[in-house]
Amino acid sequence: MNSSNINFVLNTYLKLDLNCRGKLLINIYKNNVFVNQKCGFTSSCYRYFRTSHEAAQAPLKDGVTVLPTPQEVTITLRKNEFNKEFIQGSVKSYDSNQLASNDPIEDTRSEAMCKQTAGLLMGIFDGHGGPACAQVVSKRLLNYIAAALLPYEQLQTYINEGAPDSLLETFNDKTKMVEDLKYKYSKSFKQYLAELAADDKEINIKTSLEKAIMSLDSDLSKEVVDPYNSDGFINPKTLSVALSGAVACVSHIDGPHLHIANVGDCNAVLGTMTEENEWVAKKITKEHNAENFDELKRIWNEHPDSERKTVIRRDRLLGELAPLRSIGDYRYKWSAELLSKLAVPYIGNKAIPAHYYTPPYLTAMPDIYYHRLTPKDKFLIIASDGLWDMMTPLQAVKLVGEHMKGKVFFNLLKLPKKNIQLGDIDELLVHRKESLKSKPKDKNAATHLIRHAIGGTEYGVDHSRLAHLLSLAPDVSRMFRDDMTVTVAYFDAEFLRQCPS
């Protein structure tokens, strides 16, 4: 790293408060700076500083770093924001946004309404070891879930009609599937439908979510292994998807019924208002990582006692992988023999982790959580760990709650009645002028959270800190923050109030 980069990083470091400095130093110590926080790969394509001596940074003018203006910062923050409103159902609207730290970004998100059954699906997918797995999962998983939710007769009709686009109405879907993989994925999906049709059981949302996630994870492997077994062919694209990985948090909301499927370390948090008008954060999910002792016990019990010191090392699976469950990541699922045939020729001997004795070490089995929504539940936040590394669930809920209150001032003023007196209008305008002080900078709540996650201090958002962190090149940025993807869904209290108990 050259001297100008070093100075820029040090200046950014000094802008942080003591708590954030501590987090950064712990992160560098744990990851030895060069190793991806989640995947453990050490090849050049996964290093933080793969081109640090050439890394772009904030421009220099007469030797002085020129930081982006507040307007330029806002343009950057709002680049990927999206909002969708609904005219019926328990969800009034949702806001989403994401901000990259890695290049390319390894987070993805997807949202869709089920067209043949009831329910809104929203998912956050946090990739590691590259973006390939997260991108593919975000494009395919919601279809797998929608198919698993079809009653038997509807499933048979759907199979006979063969209309894959009729399952979901997707929103903000800008990514396109690679052409040469469309046929392969379509073939896998048809086989998945046949397996669903062979199992004539009553539909259960919990088992449907489990079935969809586990089936897609299995297909990621089959799409590599089957062609190899039949003719010795290995497709580098399907192999890269299988060897990279993704954690996922997916919600299914149908009226007052909220189900969350979680694999890995994304989180879903409910924002609830008490009778005393105080915000409460209800953390629905529990991370699958080394801080979850039940998860550690599960892994220890699945392997011989002789591996107790090697299966979890440095708070990671086999000393490499931070999330203890994920989709893909077949470096920790295939046998050593299969890895030698499929992965070693492409990425070398590092493809087989040290102390790899009794695979599989990893599963994609999700934990499923259920919550019945009430009028007190105002919104749901689903986000990748890039957000939760920077703020607590309660901080996030309070920020969205304050944002809800201030967001009304984005709307035009409407007089409450026709024959209002001039004095009443004057009082209303004075109150509105005073209240405008609480108007947030961003109409989108996800953007509001990201802005505060990066630039927030106990005194509000610090533009200098925000500008510094947004100016870092991807090689350096990853030292300070992860990719962030956030979705905030707002509930209709009146709709929930009328739902039968």
Short mmCIF file of C-alpha atoms in Angstrom, two decimals:
data_model
loop_
_atom_site.label_atom_id
_atom_site.label_comp_id
_atom_site.label_asym_id
_atom_site.label_seq_id
_atom_site.Cartn_x
_atom_site.Cartn_y
_atom_site.Cartn_z
CA MET A 1 0.00 0.00 0.00
CA ASN A 2 1.51 3.35 -0.97
CA SER A 3 1.91 6.28 1.39
CA SER A 4 -1.14 8.21 0.17
CA ASN A 5 -3.34 5.15 0.72
CA ILE A 6 -1.86 4.64 4.17
CA ASN A 7 -2.52 8.26 5.13
CA PHE A 8 -6.07 8.07 3.81
CA VAL A 9 -6.80 4.89 5.81
CA LEU A 10 -5.25 6.37 8.96
CA ASN A 11 -7.29 9.57 8.59
CA THR A 12 -10.45 7.49 8.18
CA TYR A 13 -9.52 5.39 11.22
CA LEU A 14 -9.08 8.52 13.32
CA LYS A 15 -12.55 9.72 12.29
CA LEU A 16 -14.10 6.69 14.00
CA ASP A 17 -15.22 6.66 17.61
CA LEU A 18 -13.41 4.38 20.06
CA ASN A 19 -16.01 1.61 19.80
CA CYS A 20 -15.72 1.44 16.00
CA ARG A 21 -11.91 1.56 16.20
CA GLY A 22 -12.03 -1.44 18.50
CA LYS A 23 -14.27 -3.36 16.12
CA LEU A 24 -11.93 -2.60 13.24
CA LEU A 25 -8.83 -3.77 15.11
CA ILE A 26 -10.59 -6.97 16.21
CA ASN A 27 -11.67 -7.57 12.60
CA ILE A 28 -8.09 -7.13 11.33
CA TYR A 29 -6.73 -9.39 14.06
CA LYS A 30 -9.26 -12.17 13.46
CA ASN A 31 -8.98 -12.10 9.70
CA ASN A 32 -5.26 -11.28 9.46
CA VAL A 33 -6.46 -8.49 7.13
CA PHE A 34 -5.96 -10.54 4.00
CA VAL A 35 -8.49 -13.34 4.45
CA ASN A 36 -12.11 -12.87 3.39
CA GLN A 37 -14.26 -12.54 6.50
CA LYS A 38 -16.39 -15.52 5.60
CA CYS A 39 -14.88 -17.82 3.00
CA GLY A 40 -11.33 -18.33 4.24
CA PHE A 41 -9.87 -18.47 0.71
CA THR A 42 -6.39 -16.99 0.39
CA SER A 43 -5.97 -17.02 -3.38
CA SER A 44 -5.44 -13.65 -5.05
CA CYS A 45 -9.04 -13.24 -6.20
CA TYR A 46 -10.25 -13.22 -2.58
CA ARG A 47 -7.66 -10.95 -0.99
CA TYR A 48 -8.51 -7.52 0.34
CA PHE A 49 -5.35 -5.95 -1.06
CA ARG A 50 -5.09 -7.76 -4.38
CA THR A 51 -4.22 -4.43 -6.10
CA SER A 52 -3.87 -2.09 -3.17
CA HIS A 53 -0.83 -0.27 -4.61
CA GLU A 54 -2.99 0.71 -7.60
CA ALA A 55 -6.27 1.17 -5.70
CA ALA A 56 -8.47 4.11 -6.50
CA GLN A 57 -9.24 6.48 -3.67
CA ALA A 58 -10.70 9.91 -3.11
CA PRO A 59 -9.05 12.35 -5.57
CA LEU A 60 -6.16 14.51 -4.49
CA LYS A 61 -5.86 18.23 -5.19
CA ASP A 62 -2.54 19.88 -4.38
CA GLY A 63 -1.76 16.90 -2.17
CA VAL A 64 -4.99 17.26 -0.18
CA THR A 65 -7.71 14.60 -0.22
CA VAL A 66 -10.95 15.92 -1.75
CA LEU A 67 -13.94 14.28 -0.13
CA PRO A 68 -17.37 14.00 -1.81
CA THR A 69 -19.88 16.73 -1.04
CA PRO A 70 -23.08 15.98 0.91
CA GLN A 71 -24.96 15.92 -2.41
CA GLU A 72 -22.48 13.42 -3.90
CA VAL A 73 -22.73 11.26 -0.77
CA THR A 74 -26.51 11.21 -1.06
CA ILE A 75 -26.36 10.22 -4.74
CA THR A 76 -24.10 7.29 -3.81
CA LEU A 77 -26.33 6.18 -0.95
CA ARG A 78 -29.53 6.35 -3.02
CA LYS A 79 -28.17 4.62 -6.11
CA ASN A 80 -29.82 1.25 -5.41
CA GLU A 81 -32.86 2.22 -3.37
CA PHE A 82 -36.35 0.93 -4.24
CA ASN A 83 -39.86 1.33 -2.86
CA LYS A 84 -43.03 -0.65 -3.52
CA GLU A 85 -46.54 0.08 -2.23
CA PHE A 86 -49.48 -2.35 -2.00
CA ILE A 87 -53.20 -1.62 -2.00
CA GLN A 88 -54.25 -4.66 0.00
CA GLY A 89 -52.90 -7.14 2.51
CA SER A 90 -50.99 -6.79 5.76
CA VAL A 91 -47.95 -5.16 4.12
CA LYS A 92 -48.54 -1.54 3.11
CA SER A 93 -45.17 -1.03 1.47
CA TYR A 94 -41.51 -1.84 1.65
CA ASP A 95 -38.24 0.06 1.19
CA SER A 96 -35.01 -1.61 0.10
CA ASN A 97 -31.47 -0.55 -0.66
CA GLN A 98 -27.94 -1.90 -0.76
CA LEU A 99 -24.48 -0.39 -0.65
CA ALA A 100 -21.37 -2.19 -1.86
CA SER A 101 -18.09 -2.51 -0.04
CA ASN A 102 -16.72 -5.41 -2.08
CA ASP A 103 -16.25 -5.04 -5.84
CA PRO A 104 -18.35 -6.66 -7.13
CA ILE A 105 -20.89 -6.57 -4.32
CA GLU A 106 -21.54 -10.01 -2.83
CA ASP A 107 -24.98 -9.22 -1.37
CA THR A 108 -28.21 -9.66 -3.33
CA ARG A 109 -31.91 -9.29 -2.55
CA SER A 110 -35.21 -10.30 -4.12
CA GLU A 111 -38.89 -9.69 -3.46
CA ALA A 112 -41.98 -11.17 -5.10
CA MET A 113 -45.69 -11.75 -4.62
CA CYS A 114 -46.95 -15.33 -4.97
CA LYS A 115 -49.47 -15.38 -7.83
CA GLN A 116 -51.05 -18.81 -7.33
CA THR A 117 -51.03 -18.81 -3.53
CA ALA A 118 -51.18 -16.01 -0.97
CA GLY A 119 -48.06 -14.41 0.41
CA LEU A 120 -45.28 -11.86 -0.08
CA LEU A 121 -41.73 -13.23 -0.23
CA MET A 122 -38.68 -11.09 0.61
CA GLY A 123 -35.12 -12.36 0.78
CA ILE A 124 -31.65 -11.07 1.65
CA PHE A 125 -28.67 -13.12 0.43
CA ASP A 126 -25.13 -12.45 1.63
CA GLY A 127 -22.48 -14.12 -0.51
CA HIS A 128 -18.92 -15.05 0.30
CA GLY A 129 -16.07 -16.44 -1.78
CA GLY A 130 -17.41 -14.28 -4.61
CA PRO A 131 -20.89 -13.15 -5.68
CA ALA A 132 -21.82 -16.18 -7.85
CA CYS A 133 -23.80 -18.26 -5.35
CA ALA A 134 -25.75 -15.33 -3.88
CA GLN A 135 -26.72 -14.10 -7.35
CA VAL A 136 -27.96 -17.51 -8.47
CA VAL A 137 -29.83 -18.20 -5.22
CA SER A 138 -31.58 -14.82 -5.34
CA LYS A 139 -32.80 -15.57 -8.88
CA ARG A 140 -34.00 -19.12 -8.17
CA LEU A 141 -34.99 -19.62 -4.54
CA LEU A 142 -38.29 -17.72 -4.50
CA ASN A 143 -39.55 -19.86 -7.40
CA TYR A 144 -38.60 -23.00 -5.47
CA ILE A 145 -40.54 -21.71 -2.46
CA ALA A 146 -43.59 -20.68 -4.50
CA ALA A 147 -43.74 -24.14 -6.11
CA ALA A 148 -43.43 -25.89 -2.73
CA LEU A 149 -46.42 -23.88 -1.45
CA LEU A 150 -48.74 -25.08 -4.25
CA PRO A 151 -51.48 -27.51 -3.19
CA TYR A 152 -51.23 -30.88 -4.95
CA GLU A 153 -53.94 -30.21 -7.56
CA GLN A 154 -52.54 -26.78 -8.40
CA LEU A 155 -49.05 -28.25 -8.64
CA GLN A 156 -50.24 -30.86 -11.15
CA THR A 157 -51.95 -28.17 -13.23
CA TYR A 158 -48.85 -25.99 -13.11
CA ILE A 159 -46.63 -28.86 -14.26
CA ASN A 160 -48.96 -29.70 -17.14
CA GLU A 161 -49.21 -26.10 -18.30
CA GLY A 162 -45.47 -25.54 -17.99
CA ALA A 163 -45.62 -21.77 -17.41
CA PRO A 164 -42.71 -20.87 -15.07
CA ASP A 165 -43.48 -17.13 -15.14
CA SER A 166 -46.91 -17.68 -13.61
CA LEU A 167 -45.64 -18.42 -10.09
CA LEU A 168 -44.36 -14.99 -9.04
CA GLU A 169 -44.77 -11.30 -9.63
CA THR A 170 -41.25 -10.03 -9.01
CA PHE A 171 -40.25 -6.47 -8.09
CA ASN A 172 -37.08 -4.55 -8.90
CA ASP A 173 -35.59 -7.60 -10.64
CA LYS A 174 -32.76 -6.12 -12.71
CA THR A 175 -30.34 -9.05 -12.86
CA LYS A 176 -30.45 -11.45 -15.81
CA MET A 177 -29.58 -15.12 -15.85
CA VAL A 178 -26.56 -16.12 -17.91
CA GLU A 179 -27.97 -17.55 -21.15
CA ASP A 180 -26.05 -20.84 -21.19
CA LEU A 181 -27.26 -21.63 -17.65
CA LYS A 182 -30.97 -21.00 -18.26
CA TYR A 183 -31.56 -24.43 -19.79
CA LYS A 184 -29.67 -26.21 -17.02
CA TYR A 185 -31.56 -24.37 -14.29
CA SER A 186 -34.88 -24.98 -16.05
CA LYS A 187 -34.12 -28.70 -16.23
CA SER A 188 -33.30 -28.78 -12.51
CA PHE A 189 -36.51 -26.96 -11.69
CA LYS A 190 -38.62 -29.42 -13.69
CA GLN A 191 -37.03 -32.31 -11.82
CA TYR A 192 -37.74 -30.51 -8.55
CA LEU A 193 -41.41 -30.12 -9.54
CA ALA A 194 -41.58 -33.85 -10.29
CA GLU A 195 -40.23 -34.61 -6.81
CA LEU A 196 -42.84 -32.30 -5.26
CA ALA A 197 -45.61 -34.00 -7.25
CA ALA A 198 -44.52 -37.42 -6.02
CA ASP A 199 -45.05 -36.32 -2.41
CA ASP A 200 -48.80 -35.81 -1.96
CA LYS A 201 -48.81 -34.28 1.53
CA GLU A 202 -50.74 -31.44 3.10
CA ILE A 203 -49.04 -28.10 2.52
CA ASN A 204 -47.12 -26.76 5.51
CA ILE A 205 -45.24 -23.48 5.19
CA LYS A 206 -42.42 -24.61 7.49
CA THR A 207 -41.71 -27.81 5.59
CA SER A 208 -42.19 -26.01 2.25
CA LEU A 209 -39.50 -23.45 3.13
CA GLU A 210 -37.15 -26.21 4.27
CA LYS A 211 -37.83 -28.29 1.17
CA ALA A 212 -37.22 -25.37 -1.20
CA ILE A 213 -33.92 -24.31 0.37
CA MET A 214 -32.52 -27.82 0.71
CA SER A 215 -33.59 -28.76 -2.83
CA LEU A 216 -31.95 -25.72 -4.39
CA ASP A 217 -28.79 -26.34 -2.39
CA SER A 218 -28.77 -29.94 -3.63
CA ASP A 219 -29.29 -28.81 -7.22
CA LEU A 220 -26.23 -26.54 -7.02
CA SER A 221 -24.21 -29.71 -6.41
CA LYS A 222 -25.99 -31.90 -8.96
CA GLU A 223 -25.44 -29.31 -11.69
CA VAL A 224 -21.70 -29.85 -11.28
CA VAL A 225 -21.49 -33.54 -10.35
CA ASP A 226 -23.99 -35.07 -12.81
CA PRO A 227 -22.28 -33.80 -16.01
CA TYR A 228 -18.92 -34.88 -14.60
CA ASN A 229 -20.19 -38.39 -13.83
CA SER A 230 -21.81 -38.76 -17.26
CA ASP A 231 -19.09 -37.43 -19.57
CA GLY A 232 -16.29 -36.00 -17.44
CA PHE A 233 -17.30 -32.40 -18.22
CA ILE A 234 -16.94 -29.63 -15.64
CA ASN A 235 -18.65 -26.28 -16.28
CA PRO A 236 -16.55 -23.57 -14.60
CA LYS A 237 -19.67 -21.41 -14.07
CA THR A 238 -21.68 -24.01 -12.15
CA LEU A 239 -18.51 -25.00 -10.28
CA SER A 240 -17.93 -21.40 -9.14
CA VAL A 241 -21.52 -21.24 -7.88
CA ALA A 242 -21.14 -24.49 -5.93
CA LEU A 243 -17.78 -23.56 -4.41
CA SER A 244 -18.80 -20.05 -3.37
CA GLY A 245 -21.56 -19.70 -0.82
CA ALA A 246 -24.39 -17.57 0.48
CA VAL A 247 -26.33 -17.14 3.70
CA ALA A 248 -30.01 -16.29 3.39
CA CYS A 249 -32.89 -14.79 5.33
CA VAL A 250 -36.28 -15.12 3.63
CA SER A 251 -39.67 -13.99 4.91
CA HIS A 252 -43.12 -15.19 3.86
CA ILE A 253 -45.93 -12.85 4.94
CA ASP A 254 -49.55 -13.91 4.48
CA GLY A 255 -52.00 -11.71 6.37
CA PRO A 256 -51.08 -11.89 10.07
CA HIS A 257 -48.80 -14.90 9.52
CA LEU A 258 -45.08 -14.20 9.34
CA HIS A 259 -42.61 -17.01 8.66
CA ILE A 260 -38.85 -16.46 8.50
CA ALA A 261 -36.38 -18.99 7.08
CA ASN A 262 -32.80 -18.28 8.14
CA VAL A 263 -29.53 -19.88 7.05
CA GLY A 264 -26.38 -18.23 8.36
CA ASP A 265 -25.89 -14.78 9.89
CA CYS A 266 -28.39 -12.39 8.31
CA ASN A 267 -31.10 -11.24 10.71
CA ALA A 268 -34.78 -10.29 10.81
CA VAL A 269 -36.02 -7.83 13.46
CA LEU A 270 -39.56 -6.68 14.23
CA GLY A 271 -40.24 -3.09 15.23
CA THR A 272 -43.05 -3.13 17.82
CA MET A 273 -44.74 -0.22 19.61
CA THR A 274 -45.75 -0.73 23.24
CA GLU A 275 -48.81 0.69 24.96
CA GLU A 276 -46.51 3.39 26.38
CA ASN A 277 -45.49 4.39 22.81
CA GLU A 278 -41.98 3.02 23.22
CA TRP A 279 -40.16 1.06 20.54
CA VAL A 280 -39.19 -2.56 21.17
CA ALA A 281 -36.94 -4.60 18.90
CA LYS A 282 -37.96 -8.25 18.63
CA LYS A 283 -35.04 -10.16 17.10
CA ILE A 284 -36.69 -13.09 15.36
CA THR A 285 -33.66 -14.93 14.03
CA LYS A 286 -30.56 -16.37 15.66
CA GLU A 287 -27.25 -16.41 13.80
CA HIS A 288 -25.56 -19.66 12.83
CA ASN A 289 -22.05 -18.75 13.94
CA ALA A 290 -19.61 -19.45 16.76
CA GLU A 291 -21.49 -17.13 19.12
CA ASN A 292 -24.43 -19.55 18.99
CA PHE A 293 -23.48 -22.30 21.46
CA ASP A 294 -26.32 -24.57 20.35
CA GLU A 295 -24.89 -24.44 16.86
CA LEU A 296 -21.42 -25.34 18.14
CA LYS A 297 -22.86 -28.32 20.04
CA ARG A 298 -24.71 -29.48 16.91
CA ILE A 299 -21.50 -29.52 14.87
CA TRP A 300 -19.45 -31.18 17.61
CA ASN A 301 -22.09 -33.91 17.96
CA GLU A 302 -22.05 -34.61 14.22
CA HIS A 303 -18.33 -35.45 14.19
CA PRO A 304 -16.02 -37.71 16.22
CA ASP A 305 -14.61 -36.49 19.52
CA SER A 306 -11.15 -36.65 17.95
CA GLU A 307 -12.15 -33.67 15.77
CA ARG A 308 -13.43 -31.47 18.57
CA LYS A 309 -10.36 -29.21 18.43
CA THR A 310 -10.22 -29.00 14.63
CA VAL A 311 -13.83 -28.81 13.45
CA ILE A 312 -14.17 -25.34 15.04
CA ARG A 313 -10.97 -23.30 15.15
CA ARG A 314 -10.60 -19.52 15.56
CA ASP A 315 -14.42 -19.38 15.84
CA ARG A 316 -14.74 -20.75 12.29
CA LEU A 317 -15.71 -23.99 10.66
CA LEU A 318 -12.42 -25.83 10.07
CA GLY A 319 -10.71 -22.55 10.84
CA GLU A 320 -12.05 -20.98 7.63
CA LEU A 321 -15.79 -20.34 7.37
CA ALA A 322 -17.54 -17.88 9.72
CA PRO A 323 -21.20 -18.85 9.09
CA LEU A 324 -21.85 -22.39 10.31
CA ARG A 325 -24.71 -22.98 7.85
CA SER A 326 -24.92 -21.80 4.25
CA ILE A 327 -26.16 -22.55 0.75
CA GLY A 328 -23.45 -23.74 -1.63
CA ASP A 329 -19.94 -23.89 -0.11
CA TYR A 330 -19.42 -27.43 -1.36
CA ARG A 331 -15.79 -27.24 -0.27
CA TYR A 332 -17.25 -28.23 3.10
CA LYS A 333 -19.87 -30.72 1.84
CA TRP A 334 -18.36 -32.89 -0.91
CA SER A 335 -16.08 -35.80 -0.08
CA ALA A 336 -12.32 -35.23 -0.24
CA GLU A 337 -12.21 -37.58 -3.25
CA LEU A 338 -14.80 -35.52 -5.12
CA LEU A 339 -13.06 -32.26 -4.23
CA SER A 340 -9.82 -33.70 -5.62
CA LYS A 341 -11.54 -34.38 -8.95
CA LEU A 342 -13.69 -31.27 -9.26
CA ALA A 343 -12.14 -28.42 -7.31
CA VAL A 344 -8.40 -29.03 -6.96
CA PRO A 345 -7.73 -28.74 -10.73
CA TYR A 346 -9.31 -25.27 -10.68
CA ILE A 347 -8.27 -23.69 -7.38
CA GLY A 348 -5.41 -25.91 -6.19
CA ASN A 349 -4.87 -27.97 -3.05
CA LYS A 350 -6.42 -25.23 -0.90
CA ALA A 351 -9.75 -26.54 -2.16
CA ILE A 352 -9.56 -29.23 0.52
CA PRO A 353 -9.50 -27.65 3.98
CA ALA A 354 -7.09 -28.84 6.63
CA HIS A 355 -8.39 -31.58 8.96
CA TYR A 356 -11.04 -32.60 6.43
CA TYR A 357 -11.87 -36.08 7.75
CA THR A 358 -15.65 -36.65 8.03
CA PRO A 359 -17.60 -34.45 5.58
CA PRO A 360 -20.11 -32.99 5.20
CA TYR A 361 -19.29 -30.31 7.74
CA LEU A 362 -21.90 -27.85 6.54
CA THR A 363 -25.64 -27.83 5.96
CA ALA A 364 -28.13 -25.46 4.32
CA MET A 365 -30.98 -26.57 6.61
CA PRO A 366 -32.76 -23.37 7.68
CA ASP A 367 -34.23 -22.54 11.04
CA ILE A 368 -37.89 -21.58 10.56
CA TYR A 369 -39.49 -19.00 12.84
CA TYR A 370 -43.18 -18.10 13.11
CA HIS A 371 -44.73 -14.92 14.50
CA ARG A 372 -48.37 -13.90 14.41
CA LEU A 373 -48.50 -10.20 13.63
CA THR A 374 -50.58 -7.83 15.75
CA PRO A 375 -51.41 -4.13 15.31
CA LYS A 376 -48.48 -3.37 17.63
CA ASP A 377 -46.05 -4.76 15.04
CA LYS A 378 -45.24 -1.79 12.81
CA PHE A 379 -42.44 -3.00 10.53
CA LEU A 380 -39.94 -5.76 9.78
CA ILE A 381 -36.25 -5.16 9.06
CA ILE A 382 -34.31 -7.85 7.18
CA ALA A 383 -30.64 -7.10 6.61
CA SER A 384 -27.28 -8.67 5.94
CA ASP A 385 -24.69 -8.66 8.70
CA GLY A 386 -23.05 -5.57 7.17
CA LEU A 387 -25.80 -3.53 8.88
CA TRP A 388 -25.90 -5.50 12.13
CA ASP A 389 -22.12 -5.18 12.52
CA MET A 390 -22.65 -1.42 12.77
CA MET A 391 -25.78 -1.12 14.92
CA THR A 392 -27.93 -3.08 17.34
CA PRO A 393 -31.49 -4.24 16.55
CA LEU A 394 -32.89 -1.64 18.97
CA GLN A 395 -30.90 1.16 17.35
CA ALA A 396 -32.21 0.10 13.95
CA VAL A 397 -35.81 -0.07 15.18
CA LYS A 398 -35.60 3.37 16.81
CA LEU A 399 -34.14 4.85 13.63
CA VAL A 400 -36.95 3.41 11.49
CA GLY A 401 -39.52 4.48 14.07
CA GLU A 402 -38.21 8.06 14.03
CA HIS A 403 -38.09 7.89 10.24
CA MET A 404 -41.78 6.87 10.11
CA LYS A 405 -42.67 9.94 12.14
CA GLY A 406 -40.57 12.32 10.07
CA LYS A 407 -41.45 10.83 6.69
CA VAL A 408 -44.93 12.35 6.72
CA PHE A 409 -43.31 15.70 5.93
CA PHE A 410 -42.29 14.45 2.48
CA ASN A 411 -46.00 14.68 1.61
CA LEU A 412 -47.80 17.89 0.65
CA LEU A 413 -49.70 19.64 3.41
CA LYS A 414 -53.41 18.85 3.36
CA LEU A 415 -55.87 20.94 5.36
CA PRO A 416 -57.93 18.75 7.72
CA LYS A 417 -61.33 20.34 6.89
CA LYS A 418 -62.94 22.72 4.42
CA ASN A 419 -64.04 25.53 6.75
CA ILE A 420 -60.82 25.83 8.72
CA GLN A 421 -60.12 29.24 10.26
CA LEU A 422 -57.04 31.32 9.36
CA GLY A 423 -55.83 31.13 12.95
CA ASP A 424 -55.98 27.33 12.84
CA ILE A 425 -54.05 27.33 9.54
CA ASP A 426 -51.38 29.56 11.08
CA GLU A 427 -51.08 27.24 14.10
CA LEU A 428 -50.84 24.22 11.80
CA LEU A 429 -48.09 25.84 9.73
CA VAL A 430 -46.09 26.81 12.82
CA HIS A 431 -46.34 23.25 14.13
CA ARG A 432 -45.32 21.86 10.75
CA LYS A 433 -42.34 24.22 10.51
CA GLU A 434 -41.14 23.11 13.92
CA SER A 435 -41.71 19.44 13.12
CA LEU A 436 -39.80 19.73 9.84
CA LYS A 437 -36.63 19.75 11.94
CA SER A 438 -37.16 16.00 12.38
CA LYS A 439 -37.64 15.39 8.66
CA PRO A 440 -35.07 12.77 7.59
CA LYS A 441 -32.71 13.33 4.68
CA ASP A 442 -33.93 10.15 2.96
CA LYS A 443 -37.47 9.14 2.12
CA ASN A 444 -36.37 5.49 1.90
CA ALA A 445 -35.97 3.88 5.35
CA ALA A 446 -33.34 1.41 4.13
CA THR A 447 -31.20 4.33 2.93
CA HIS A 448 -31.80 6.05 6.27
CA LEU A 449 -30.44 2.99 8.10
CA ILE A 450 -27.39 2.67 5.83
CA ARG A 451 -26.59 6.39 6.21
CA HIS A 452 -26.65 6.09 10.00
CA ALA A 453 -24.79 2.76 10.01
CA ILE A 454 -21.83 4.32 8.19
CA GLY A 455 -21.86 7.92 9.39
CA GLY A 456 -23.82 7.77 12.61
CA THR A 457 -22.45 9.03 15.92
CA GLU A 458 -24.13 9.64 19.25
CA TYR A 459 -24.67 13.22 18.05
CA GLY A 460 -26.16 12.33 14.66
CA VAL A 461 -24.66 11.69 11.22
CA ASP A 462 -21.11 13.00 10.77
CA HIS A 463 -20.67 13.98 7.12
CA SER A 464 -16.88 13.86 7.32
CA ARG A 465 -16.90 10.30 8.61
CA LEU A 466 -19.53 9.27 6.08
CA ALA A 467 -17.60 10.84 3.20
CA HIS A 468 -14.33 9.24 4.29
CA LEU A 469 -15.80 5.74 4.49
CA LEU A 470 -17.59 6.06 1.16
CA SER A 471 -14.37 7.26 -0.48
CA LEU A 472 -12.34 4.16 0.32
CA ALA A 473 -11.38 1.86 -2.54
CA PRO A 474 -12.96 -1.63 -2.34
CA ASP A 475 -9.61 -3.14 -1.34
CA VAL A 476 -9.47 -0.89 1.72
CA SER A 477 -13.20 -0.42 2.36
CA ARG A 478 -13.61 -4.04 3.41
CA MET A 479 -11.42 -3.35 6.44
CA PHE A 480 -14.01 -0.89 7.74
CA ARG A 481 -17.38 -2.25 6.64
CA ASP A 482 -19.12 -5.07 4.78
CA ASP A 483 -21.64 -4.93 1.95
CA MET A 484 -25.00 -3.77 3.32
CA THR A 485 -28.41 -4.86 2.07
CA VAL A 486 -31.57 -3.79 3.89
CA THR A 487 -35.31 -4.31 3.38
CA VAL A 488 -37.92 -2.65 5.60
CA ALA A 489 -41.55 -3.85 5.29
CA TYR A 490 -44.32 -1.72 6.84
CA PHE A 491 -47.45 -3.38 8.23
CA ASP A 492 -51.03 -2.14 7.98
CA ALA A 493 -52.20 -1.89 11.60
CA GLU A 494 -55.87 -1.55 10.61
CA PHE A 495 -55.72 -4.69 8.47
CA LEU A 496 -54.10 -6.63 11.31
CA ARG A 497 -56.65 -5.25 13.79
CA GLN A 498 -59.47 -6.77 11.72
CA CYS A 499 -57.84 -10.22 11.41
CA PRO A 500 -59.67 -12.84 13.52
CA SER A 501 -57.70 -13.95 16.55
#
